GROMACS .gro file of C-alpha atoms in nm:
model
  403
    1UNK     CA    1   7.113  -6.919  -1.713
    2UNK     CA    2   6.913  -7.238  -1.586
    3UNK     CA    3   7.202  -7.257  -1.302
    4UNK     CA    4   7.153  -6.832  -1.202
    5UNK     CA    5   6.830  -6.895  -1.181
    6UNK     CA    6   6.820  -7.237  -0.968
    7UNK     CA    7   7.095  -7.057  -0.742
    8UNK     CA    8   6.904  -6.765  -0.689
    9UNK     CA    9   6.572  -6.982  -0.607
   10UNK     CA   10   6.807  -7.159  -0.290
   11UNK     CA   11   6.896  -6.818  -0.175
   12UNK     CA   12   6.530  -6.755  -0.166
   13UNK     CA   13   6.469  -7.037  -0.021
   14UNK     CA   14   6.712  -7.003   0.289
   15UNK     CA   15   6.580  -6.688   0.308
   16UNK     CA   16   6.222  -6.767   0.367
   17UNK     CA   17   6.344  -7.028   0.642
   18UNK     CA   18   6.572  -6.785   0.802
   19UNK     CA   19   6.276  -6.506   0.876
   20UNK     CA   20   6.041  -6.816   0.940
   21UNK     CA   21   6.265  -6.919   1.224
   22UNK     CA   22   6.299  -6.597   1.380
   23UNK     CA   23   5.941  -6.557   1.422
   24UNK     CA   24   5.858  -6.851   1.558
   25UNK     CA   25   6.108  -6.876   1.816
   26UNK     CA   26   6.255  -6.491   1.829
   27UNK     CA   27   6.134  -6.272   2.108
   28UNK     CA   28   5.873  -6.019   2.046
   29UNK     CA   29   6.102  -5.731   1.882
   30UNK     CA   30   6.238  -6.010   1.680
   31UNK     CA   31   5.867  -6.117   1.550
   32UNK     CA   32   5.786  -5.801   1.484
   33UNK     CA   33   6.080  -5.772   1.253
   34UNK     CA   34   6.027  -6.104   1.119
   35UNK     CA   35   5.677  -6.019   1.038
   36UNK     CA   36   5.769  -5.667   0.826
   37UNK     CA   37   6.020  -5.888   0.691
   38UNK     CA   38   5.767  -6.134   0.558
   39UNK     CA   39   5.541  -5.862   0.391
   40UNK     CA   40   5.832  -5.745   0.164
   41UNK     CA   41   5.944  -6.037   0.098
   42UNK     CA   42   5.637  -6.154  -0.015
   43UNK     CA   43   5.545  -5.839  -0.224
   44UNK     CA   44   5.893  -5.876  -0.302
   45UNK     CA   45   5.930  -6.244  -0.491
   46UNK     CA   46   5.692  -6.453  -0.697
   47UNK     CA   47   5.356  -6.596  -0.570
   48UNK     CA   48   5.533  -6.917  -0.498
   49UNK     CA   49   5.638  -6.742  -0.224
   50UNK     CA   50   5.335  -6.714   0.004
   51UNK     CA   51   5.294  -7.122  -0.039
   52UNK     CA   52   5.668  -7.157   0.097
   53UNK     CA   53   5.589  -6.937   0.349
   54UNK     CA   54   5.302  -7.103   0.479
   55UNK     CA   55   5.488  -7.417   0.446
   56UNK     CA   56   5.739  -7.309   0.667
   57UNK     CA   57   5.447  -7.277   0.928
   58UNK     CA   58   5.425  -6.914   1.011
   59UNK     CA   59   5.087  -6.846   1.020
   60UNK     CA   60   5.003  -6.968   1.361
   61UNK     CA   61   5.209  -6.727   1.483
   62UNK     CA   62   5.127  -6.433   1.266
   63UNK     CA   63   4.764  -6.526   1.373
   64UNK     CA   64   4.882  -6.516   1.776
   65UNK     CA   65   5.002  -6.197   1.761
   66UNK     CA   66   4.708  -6.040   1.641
   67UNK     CA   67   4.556  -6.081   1.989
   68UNK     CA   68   4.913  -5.925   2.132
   69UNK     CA   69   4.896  -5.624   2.347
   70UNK     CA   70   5.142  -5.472   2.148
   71UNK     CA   71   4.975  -5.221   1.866
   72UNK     CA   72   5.307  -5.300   1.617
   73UNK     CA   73   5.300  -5.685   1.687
   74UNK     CA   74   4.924  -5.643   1.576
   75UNK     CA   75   4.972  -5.448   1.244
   76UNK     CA   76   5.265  -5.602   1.150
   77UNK     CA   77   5.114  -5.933   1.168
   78UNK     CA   78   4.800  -5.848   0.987
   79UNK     CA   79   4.998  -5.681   0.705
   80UNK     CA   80   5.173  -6.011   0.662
   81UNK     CA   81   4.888  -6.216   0.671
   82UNK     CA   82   4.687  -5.943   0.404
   83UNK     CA   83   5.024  -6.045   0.160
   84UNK     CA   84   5.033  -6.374   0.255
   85UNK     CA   85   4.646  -6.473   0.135
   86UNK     CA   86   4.583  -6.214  -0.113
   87UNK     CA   87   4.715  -6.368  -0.481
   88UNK     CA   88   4.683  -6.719  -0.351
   89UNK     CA   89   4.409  -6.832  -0.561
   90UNK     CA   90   4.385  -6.746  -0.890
   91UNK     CA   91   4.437  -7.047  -1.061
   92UNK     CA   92   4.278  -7.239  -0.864
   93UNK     CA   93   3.915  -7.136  -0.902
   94UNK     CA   94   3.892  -7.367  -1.174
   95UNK     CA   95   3.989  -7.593  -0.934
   96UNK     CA   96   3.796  -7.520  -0.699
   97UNK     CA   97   3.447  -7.555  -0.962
   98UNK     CA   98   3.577  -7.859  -1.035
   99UNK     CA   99   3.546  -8.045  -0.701
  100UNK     CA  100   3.285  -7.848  -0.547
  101UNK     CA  101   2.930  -7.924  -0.656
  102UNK     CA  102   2.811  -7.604  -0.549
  103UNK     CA  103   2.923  -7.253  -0.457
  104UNK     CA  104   2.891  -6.891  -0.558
  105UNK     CA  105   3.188  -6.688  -0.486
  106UNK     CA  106   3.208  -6.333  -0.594
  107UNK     CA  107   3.584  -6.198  -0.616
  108UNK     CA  108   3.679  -5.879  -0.527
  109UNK     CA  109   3.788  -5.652  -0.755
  110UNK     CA  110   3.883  -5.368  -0.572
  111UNK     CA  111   4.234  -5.569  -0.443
  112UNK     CA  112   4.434  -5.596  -0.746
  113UNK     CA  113   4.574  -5.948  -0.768
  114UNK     CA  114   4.870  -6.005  -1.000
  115UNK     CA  115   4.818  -6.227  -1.345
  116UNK     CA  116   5.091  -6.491  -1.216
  117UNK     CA  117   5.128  -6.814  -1.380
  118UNK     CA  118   5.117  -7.053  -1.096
  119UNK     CA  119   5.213  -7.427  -1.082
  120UNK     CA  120   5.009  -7.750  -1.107
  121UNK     CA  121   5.017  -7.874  -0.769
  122UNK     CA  122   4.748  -8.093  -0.582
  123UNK     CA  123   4.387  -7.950  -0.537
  124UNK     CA  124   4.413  -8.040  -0.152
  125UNK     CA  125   4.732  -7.865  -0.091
  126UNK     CA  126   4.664  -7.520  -0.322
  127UNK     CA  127   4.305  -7.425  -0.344
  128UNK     CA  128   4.287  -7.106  -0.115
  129UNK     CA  129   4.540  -7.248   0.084
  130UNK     CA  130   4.647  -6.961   0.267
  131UNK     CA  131   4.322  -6.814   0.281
  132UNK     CA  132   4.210  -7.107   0.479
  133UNK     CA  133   4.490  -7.193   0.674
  134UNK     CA  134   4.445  -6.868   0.812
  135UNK     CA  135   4.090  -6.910   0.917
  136UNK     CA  136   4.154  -7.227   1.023
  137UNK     CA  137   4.412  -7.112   1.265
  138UNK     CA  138   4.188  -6.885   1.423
  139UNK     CA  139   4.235  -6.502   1.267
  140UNK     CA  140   3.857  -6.454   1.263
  141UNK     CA  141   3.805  -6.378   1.665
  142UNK     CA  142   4.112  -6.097   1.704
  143UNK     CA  143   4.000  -5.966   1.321
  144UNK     CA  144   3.677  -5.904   1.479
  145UNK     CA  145   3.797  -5.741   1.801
  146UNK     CA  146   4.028  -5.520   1.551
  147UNK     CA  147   3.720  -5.432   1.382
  148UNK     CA  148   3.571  -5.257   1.700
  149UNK     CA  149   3.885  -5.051   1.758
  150UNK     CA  150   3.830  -4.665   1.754
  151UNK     CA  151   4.161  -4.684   1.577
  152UNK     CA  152   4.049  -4.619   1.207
  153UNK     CA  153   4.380  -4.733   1.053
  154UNK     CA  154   4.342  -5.061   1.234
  155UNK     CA  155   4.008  -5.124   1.156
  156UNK     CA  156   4.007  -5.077   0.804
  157UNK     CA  157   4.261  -5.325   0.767
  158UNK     CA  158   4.078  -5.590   0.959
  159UNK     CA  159   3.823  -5.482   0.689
  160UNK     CA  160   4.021  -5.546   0.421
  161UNK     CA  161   4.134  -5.854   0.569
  162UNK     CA  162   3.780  -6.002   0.625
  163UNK     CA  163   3.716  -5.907   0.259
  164UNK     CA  164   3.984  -6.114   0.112
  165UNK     CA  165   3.925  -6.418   0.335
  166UNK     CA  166   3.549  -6.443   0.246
  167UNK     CA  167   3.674  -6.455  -0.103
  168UNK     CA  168   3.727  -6.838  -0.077
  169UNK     CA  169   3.397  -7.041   0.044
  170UNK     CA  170   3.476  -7.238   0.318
  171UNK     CA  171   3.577  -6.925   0.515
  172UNK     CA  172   3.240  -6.751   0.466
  173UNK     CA  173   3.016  -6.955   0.752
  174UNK     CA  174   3.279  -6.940   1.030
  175UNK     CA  175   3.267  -6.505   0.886
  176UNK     CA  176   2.906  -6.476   0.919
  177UNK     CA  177   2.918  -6.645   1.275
  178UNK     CA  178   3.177  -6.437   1.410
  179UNK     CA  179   2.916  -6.145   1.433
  180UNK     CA  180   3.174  -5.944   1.104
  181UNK     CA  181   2.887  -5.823   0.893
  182UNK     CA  182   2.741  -5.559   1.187
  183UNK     CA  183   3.065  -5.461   1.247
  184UNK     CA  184   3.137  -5.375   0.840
  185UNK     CA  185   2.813  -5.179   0.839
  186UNK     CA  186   2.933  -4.914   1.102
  187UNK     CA  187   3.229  -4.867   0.884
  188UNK     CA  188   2.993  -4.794   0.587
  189UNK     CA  189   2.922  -4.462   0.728
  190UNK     CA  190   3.218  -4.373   0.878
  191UNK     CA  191   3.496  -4.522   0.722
  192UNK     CA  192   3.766  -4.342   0.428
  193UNK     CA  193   3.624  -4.404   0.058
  194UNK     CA  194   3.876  -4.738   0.058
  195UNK     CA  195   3.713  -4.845   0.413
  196UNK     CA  196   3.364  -4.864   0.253
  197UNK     CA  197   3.448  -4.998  -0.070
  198UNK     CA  198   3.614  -5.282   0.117
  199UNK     CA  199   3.311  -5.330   0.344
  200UNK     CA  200   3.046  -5.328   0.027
  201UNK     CA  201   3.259  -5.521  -0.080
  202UNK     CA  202   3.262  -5.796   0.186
  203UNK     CA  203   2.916  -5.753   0.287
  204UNK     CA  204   2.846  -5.859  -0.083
  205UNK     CA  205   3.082  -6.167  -0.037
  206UNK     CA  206   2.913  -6.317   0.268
  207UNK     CA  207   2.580  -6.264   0.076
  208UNK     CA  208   2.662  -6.543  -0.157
  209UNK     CA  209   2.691  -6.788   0.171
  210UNK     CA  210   2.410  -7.072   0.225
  211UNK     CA  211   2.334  -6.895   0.477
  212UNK     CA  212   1.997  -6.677   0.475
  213UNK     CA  213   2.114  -6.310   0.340
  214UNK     CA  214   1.891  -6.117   0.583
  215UNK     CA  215   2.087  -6.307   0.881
  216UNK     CA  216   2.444  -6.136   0.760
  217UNK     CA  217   2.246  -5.802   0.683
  218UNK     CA  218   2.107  -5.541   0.914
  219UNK     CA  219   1.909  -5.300   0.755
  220UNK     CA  220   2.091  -5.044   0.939
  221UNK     CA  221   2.325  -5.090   0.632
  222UNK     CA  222   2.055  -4.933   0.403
  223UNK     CA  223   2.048  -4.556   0.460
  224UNK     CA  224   2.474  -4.569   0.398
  225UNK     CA  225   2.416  -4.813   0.108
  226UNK     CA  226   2.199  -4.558  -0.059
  227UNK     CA  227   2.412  -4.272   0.003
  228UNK     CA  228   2.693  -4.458  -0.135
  229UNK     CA  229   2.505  -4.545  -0.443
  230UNK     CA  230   2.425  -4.215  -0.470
  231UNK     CA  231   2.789  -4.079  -0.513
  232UNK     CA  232   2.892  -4.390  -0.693
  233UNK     CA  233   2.936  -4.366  -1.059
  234UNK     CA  234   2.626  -4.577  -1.185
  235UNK     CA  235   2.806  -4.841  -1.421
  236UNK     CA  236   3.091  -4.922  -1.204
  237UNK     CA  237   3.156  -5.241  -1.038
  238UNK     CA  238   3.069  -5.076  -0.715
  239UNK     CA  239   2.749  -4.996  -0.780
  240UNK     CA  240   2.689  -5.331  -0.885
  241UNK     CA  241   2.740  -5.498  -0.562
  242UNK     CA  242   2.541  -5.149  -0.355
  243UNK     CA  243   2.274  -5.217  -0.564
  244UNK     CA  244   2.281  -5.667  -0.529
  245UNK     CA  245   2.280  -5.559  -0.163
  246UNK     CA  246   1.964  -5.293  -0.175
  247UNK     CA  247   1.800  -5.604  -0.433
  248UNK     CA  248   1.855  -5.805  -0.077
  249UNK     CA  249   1.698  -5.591   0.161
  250UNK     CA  250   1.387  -5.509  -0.080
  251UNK     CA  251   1.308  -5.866   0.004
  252UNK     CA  252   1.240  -5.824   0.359
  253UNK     CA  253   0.948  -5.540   0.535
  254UNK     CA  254   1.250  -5.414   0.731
  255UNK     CA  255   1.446  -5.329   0.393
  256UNK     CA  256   1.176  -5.188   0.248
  257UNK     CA  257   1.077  -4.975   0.542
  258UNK     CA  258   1.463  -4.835   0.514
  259UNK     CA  259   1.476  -4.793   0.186
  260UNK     CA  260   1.165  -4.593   0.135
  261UNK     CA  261   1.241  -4.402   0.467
  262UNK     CA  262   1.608  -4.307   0.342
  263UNK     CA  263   1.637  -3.968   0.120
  264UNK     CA  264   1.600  -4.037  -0.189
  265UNK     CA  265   1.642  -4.437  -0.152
  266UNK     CA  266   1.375  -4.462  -0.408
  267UNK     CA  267   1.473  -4.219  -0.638
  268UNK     CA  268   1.844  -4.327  -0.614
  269UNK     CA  269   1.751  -4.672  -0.722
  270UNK     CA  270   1.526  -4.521  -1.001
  271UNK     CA  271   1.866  -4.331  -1.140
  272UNK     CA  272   2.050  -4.621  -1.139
  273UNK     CA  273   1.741  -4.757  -1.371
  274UNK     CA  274   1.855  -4.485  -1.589
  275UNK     CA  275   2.247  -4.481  -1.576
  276UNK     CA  276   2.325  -4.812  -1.428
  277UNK     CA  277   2.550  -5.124  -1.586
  278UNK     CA  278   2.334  -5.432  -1.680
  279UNK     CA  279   2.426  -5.560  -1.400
  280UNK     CA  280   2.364  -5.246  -1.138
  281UNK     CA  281   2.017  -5.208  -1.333
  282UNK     CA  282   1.911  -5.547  -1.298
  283UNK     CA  283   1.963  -5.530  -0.923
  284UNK     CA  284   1.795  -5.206  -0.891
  285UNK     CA  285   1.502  -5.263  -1.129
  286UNK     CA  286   1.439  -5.587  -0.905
  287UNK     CA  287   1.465  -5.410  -0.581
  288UNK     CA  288   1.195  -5.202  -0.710
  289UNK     CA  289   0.952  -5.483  -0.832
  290UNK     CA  290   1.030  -5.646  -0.494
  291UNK     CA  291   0.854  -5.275  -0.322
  292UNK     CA  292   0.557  -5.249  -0.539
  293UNK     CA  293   0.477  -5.597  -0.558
  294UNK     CA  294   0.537  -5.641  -0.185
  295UNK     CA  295   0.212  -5.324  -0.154
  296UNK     CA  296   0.129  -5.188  -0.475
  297UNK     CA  297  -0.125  -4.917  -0.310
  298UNK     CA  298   0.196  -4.802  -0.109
  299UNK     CA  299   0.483  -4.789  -0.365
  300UNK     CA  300   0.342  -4.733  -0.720
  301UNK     CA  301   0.273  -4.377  -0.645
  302UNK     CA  302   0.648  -4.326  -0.469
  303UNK     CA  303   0.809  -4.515  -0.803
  304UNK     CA  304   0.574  -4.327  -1.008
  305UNK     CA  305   0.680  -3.977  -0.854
  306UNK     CA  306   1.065  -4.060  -0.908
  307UNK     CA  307   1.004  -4.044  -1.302
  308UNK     CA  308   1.081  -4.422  -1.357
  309UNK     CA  309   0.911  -4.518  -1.665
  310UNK     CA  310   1.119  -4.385  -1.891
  311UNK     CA  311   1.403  -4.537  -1.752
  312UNK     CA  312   1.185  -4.882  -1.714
  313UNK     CA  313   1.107  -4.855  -2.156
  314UNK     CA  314   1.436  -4.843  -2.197
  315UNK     CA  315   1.518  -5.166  -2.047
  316UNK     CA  316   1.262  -5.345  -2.198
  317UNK     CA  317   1.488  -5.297  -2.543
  318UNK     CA  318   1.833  -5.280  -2.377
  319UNK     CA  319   1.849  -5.474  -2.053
  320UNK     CA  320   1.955  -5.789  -1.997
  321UNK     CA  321   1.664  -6.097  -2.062
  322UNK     CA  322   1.592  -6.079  -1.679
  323UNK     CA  323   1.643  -5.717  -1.658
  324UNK     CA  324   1.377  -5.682  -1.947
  325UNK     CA  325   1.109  -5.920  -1.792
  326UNK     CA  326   1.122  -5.731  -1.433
  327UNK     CA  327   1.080  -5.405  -1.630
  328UNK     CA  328   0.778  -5.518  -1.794
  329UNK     CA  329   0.623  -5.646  -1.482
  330UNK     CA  330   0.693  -5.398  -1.275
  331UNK     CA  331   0.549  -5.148  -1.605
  332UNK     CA  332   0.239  -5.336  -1.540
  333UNK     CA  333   0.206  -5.302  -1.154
  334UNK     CA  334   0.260  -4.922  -1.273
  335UNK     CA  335  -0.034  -4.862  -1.511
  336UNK     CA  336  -0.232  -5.020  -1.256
  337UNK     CA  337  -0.337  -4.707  -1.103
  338UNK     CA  338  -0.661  -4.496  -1.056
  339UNK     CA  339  -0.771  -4.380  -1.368
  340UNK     CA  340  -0.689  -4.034  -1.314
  341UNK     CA  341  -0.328  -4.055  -1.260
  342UNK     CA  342  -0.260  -4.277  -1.550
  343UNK     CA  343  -0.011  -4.109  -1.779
  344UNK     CA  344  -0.205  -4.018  -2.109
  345UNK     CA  345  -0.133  -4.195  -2.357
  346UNK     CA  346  -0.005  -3.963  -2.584
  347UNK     CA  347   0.292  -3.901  -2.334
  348UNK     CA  348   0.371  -4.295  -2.290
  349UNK     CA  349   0.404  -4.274  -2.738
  350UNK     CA  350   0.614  -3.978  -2.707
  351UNK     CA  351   0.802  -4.145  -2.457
  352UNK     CA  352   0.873  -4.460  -2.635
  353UNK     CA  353   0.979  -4.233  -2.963
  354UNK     CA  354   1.235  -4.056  -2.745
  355UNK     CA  355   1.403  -4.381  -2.624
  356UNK     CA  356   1.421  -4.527  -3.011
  357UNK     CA  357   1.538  -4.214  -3.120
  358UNK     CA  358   1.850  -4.269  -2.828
  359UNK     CA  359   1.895  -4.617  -2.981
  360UNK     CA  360   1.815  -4.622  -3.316
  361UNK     CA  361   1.890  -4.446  -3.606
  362UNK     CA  362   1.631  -4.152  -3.703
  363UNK     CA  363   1.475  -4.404  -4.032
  364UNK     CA  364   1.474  -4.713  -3.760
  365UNK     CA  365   1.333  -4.455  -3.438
  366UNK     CA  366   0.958  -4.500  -3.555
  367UNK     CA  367   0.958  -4.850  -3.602
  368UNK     CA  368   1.067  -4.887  -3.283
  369UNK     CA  369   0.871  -4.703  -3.089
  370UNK     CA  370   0.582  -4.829  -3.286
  371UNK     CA  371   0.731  -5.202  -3.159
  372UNK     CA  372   0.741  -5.055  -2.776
  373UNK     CA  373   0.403  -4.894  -2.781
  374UNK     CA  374   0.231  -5.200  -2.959
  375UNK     CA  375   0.393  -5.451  -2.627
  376UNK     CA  376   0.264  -5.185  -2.367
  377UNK     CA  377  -0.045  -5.203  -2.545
  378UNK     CA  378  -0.081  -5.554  -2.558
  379UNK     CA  379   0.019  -5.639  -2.225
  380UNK     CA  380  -0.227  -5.359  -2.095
  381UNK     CA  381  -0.526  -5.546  -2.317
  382UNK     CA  382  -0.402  -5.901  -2.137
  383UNK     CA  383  -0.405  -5.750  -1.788
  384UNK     CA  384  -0.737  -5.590  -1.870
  385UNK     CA  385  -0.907  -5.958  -1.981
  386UNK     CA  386  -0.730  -6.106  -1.716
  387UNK     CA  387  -0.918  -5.874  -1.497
  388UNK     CA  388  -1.237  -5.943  -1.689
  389UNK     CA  389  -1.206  -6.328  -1.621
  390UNK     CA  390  -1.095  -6.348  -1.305
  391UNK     CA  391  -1.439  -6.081  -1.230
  392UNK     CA  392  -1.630  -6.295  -1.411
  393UNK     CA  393  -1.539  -6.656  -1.244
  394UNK     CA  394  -1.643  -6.470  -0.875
  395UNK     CA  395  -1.982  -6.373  -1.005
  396UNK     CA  396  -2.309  -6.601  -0.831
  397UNK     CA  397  -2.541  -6.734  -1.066
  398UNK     CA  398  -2.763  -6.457  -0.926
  399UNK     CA  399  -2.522  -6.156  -0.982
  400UNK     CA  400  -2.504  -6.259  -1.371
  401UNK     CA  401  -2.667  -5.983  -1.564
  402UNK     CA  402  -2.969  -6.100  -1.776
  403UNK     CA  403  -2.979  -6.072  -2.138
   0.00000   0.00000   0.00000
């Protein structure tokens, strides 16, 4: 058995040098060929397969011919090189942690990558190997150009492209400098459900660069990112990174301007409040803090109007530790309104009963509510005497009331 299986293994192996050859030195037909020939043998055998494939040195010239004139040198190439660094690094993120101080990478999970045992082999030699030799040999400037193609077909798989090589770190400044991220918004509006996914997707990796977020993001990106949200199912992994990206813009006037602006940006991100993951809520309930505490005269009324405080109670008992603390602030920045519009009481304790009703038993509902009403209530009283102090320490000795 040991013997089938080491014979088979050389007959892969002369295999993988035989289509290796006739790319680099074939003509262009014969590249082209090569190139197919690589994909499906790559989806074909085990994930040691990319690493002898890159051994045998054919990305450099999978990487020239995406600048070739020819449209099937181009997409035959770039399907190669899609195969050839997807899979390539998932045992070595470990790795990776291990002898980088810092980094935070988010992995996609809208490409499926195979549970594959993979060998031991030097840090140097495997971690994201293809995905940088790739970069390295210089697939970011004709994946860019591919991106501005009318083509759809061709630009959505530059897309997805981009998305998997900003997986590894390294990759993400040379990304972010090669002028990508504008190009992935316009596809946010206009590309297939798949095209968008991957561009949220990517958009979201280059985020977690050093670099400042705002320079990788346009705010152009927020009217499609709300729309997107909007048809998104709440909870899913999708929404999570639509709603890390709105969380981004709400830091910057030019985010917030777009958000507000966009139909329904406010209530959309109120919904997902509601509806959302822990994850997707803790984005959006701190996109929403970021707005009113930016001008509270400005967007406590719009939050207000979208119905968000029951949606904010609720995460003060189910949200995640951060998600709980930004719904209590931002509950605060709420009440602080004219006296008028405050809700009544009465509806804020009704309120609170229907959400422990939702998550407790009927016997257990009161005491909760009673527990929600009594921290609105006290944080209302310390707001109040913070008020009261802070009044009192800007008085004159003259403008002290006599007893």
């Amino acid at each position: 058995m040991e013997r089938e299986e080491e014979t088979w293994d050389q007959k892969k192996q002369t295999l993988i040098e035989q289509v290796a050859k006739k790319l680099i030195t074939g003509d262009l037909k014969t590249k082209i060929q090569a190139a197919r020939d690589i994909r499906t043998l790559v989806r074909k055998f085990s994930a040691k397969a990319r690493s002898k494939f890159a051994a045998e040195g054919v990305i450099p010239p999978l990487v020239s011919m995406l600048a070739s004139a020819n449209l099937a040198a181009r997409e035959s190439a770039l399907l190669a090189l899609l195969n050839l660094a997807s899979r390539n690094e998932r045992k070595s993120i470990l790795a990776f942690e291990l002898f980088v101080v810092s980094t935070s990478t988010t992995y996609s999970t809208e490409i499926l990558f195979d549970e594959l045992a993979y060998p031991i082999i030097p840090f140097h030699v495997h971690i994201f190997s293809n995905k940088l030799r790739i970069v390295t040999s210089g697939a970011i400037p004709p994946l860019v150009e591919l991106l501005k193609f009318q083509n759809g077909s061709f630009r959505e798989l530059a897309a997805a492209a981009i998305l998997t090589l900003s997986a590894a770190p390294p990759n993400k400044p040379t990304i972010v400098a090669s002028g990508a991220a504008p190009l992935l918004v316009q596809i946010l509006s206009s590309g297939s459900v798949q095209g968008r996914v991957d561009a949220v997707t990517a958009l979201h990796n280059l985020c977690t660069c050093k670099e400042d977020p705002n320079v990788v993001l346009d705010a152009k990106a927020v009217t499609p990112l709300v729309n997107l949200l909007k048809e998104c199912k709440k909870y899913s992994k999708f929404a999570e990174k639509t709603t890390a990206l709105l969380e981004i813009f709400s830091n910057s006037e030019e985010g917030r301007i777009a958000i507000t602006n966009t139909d329904e940006g406010i209530l959309t991100l109120v919904e997902t409040v509601e509806d959302g993951s822990l994850v997707s809520t803790a984005h959006a309930v701190g996109a929403l803090l970021s707005l009113c505490r930016s001008c509270r005269s400005k967007y406590r009324e719009l939050i207000l109007k979208e119905g968000a405080i029951p949606g904010l109670l609720r995460l003060t008992v189910e949200g995640t530790l951060e998600a709980q603390d930004r719904a209590r602030t931002l509950l605060d920045l709420l009440r602080d309104s004219a006296p008028e519009k405050r809700l009544a009481s009465c509806v804020l304790k009704r309120i609170a009963y229907d959400i422990a009703a939702g998550a407790d038993k009927s016997d257990k509902a009161a005491e909760t509510a009673k527990r929600l009403w009594q921290d609105l209530v006290q944080r209302s009283m310390e707001l109040s005497m913070s008020r009261i102090q802070l009044g009192a320490a800007s008085c004159t000795p003259s403008e002290v009331p006599s007893v």
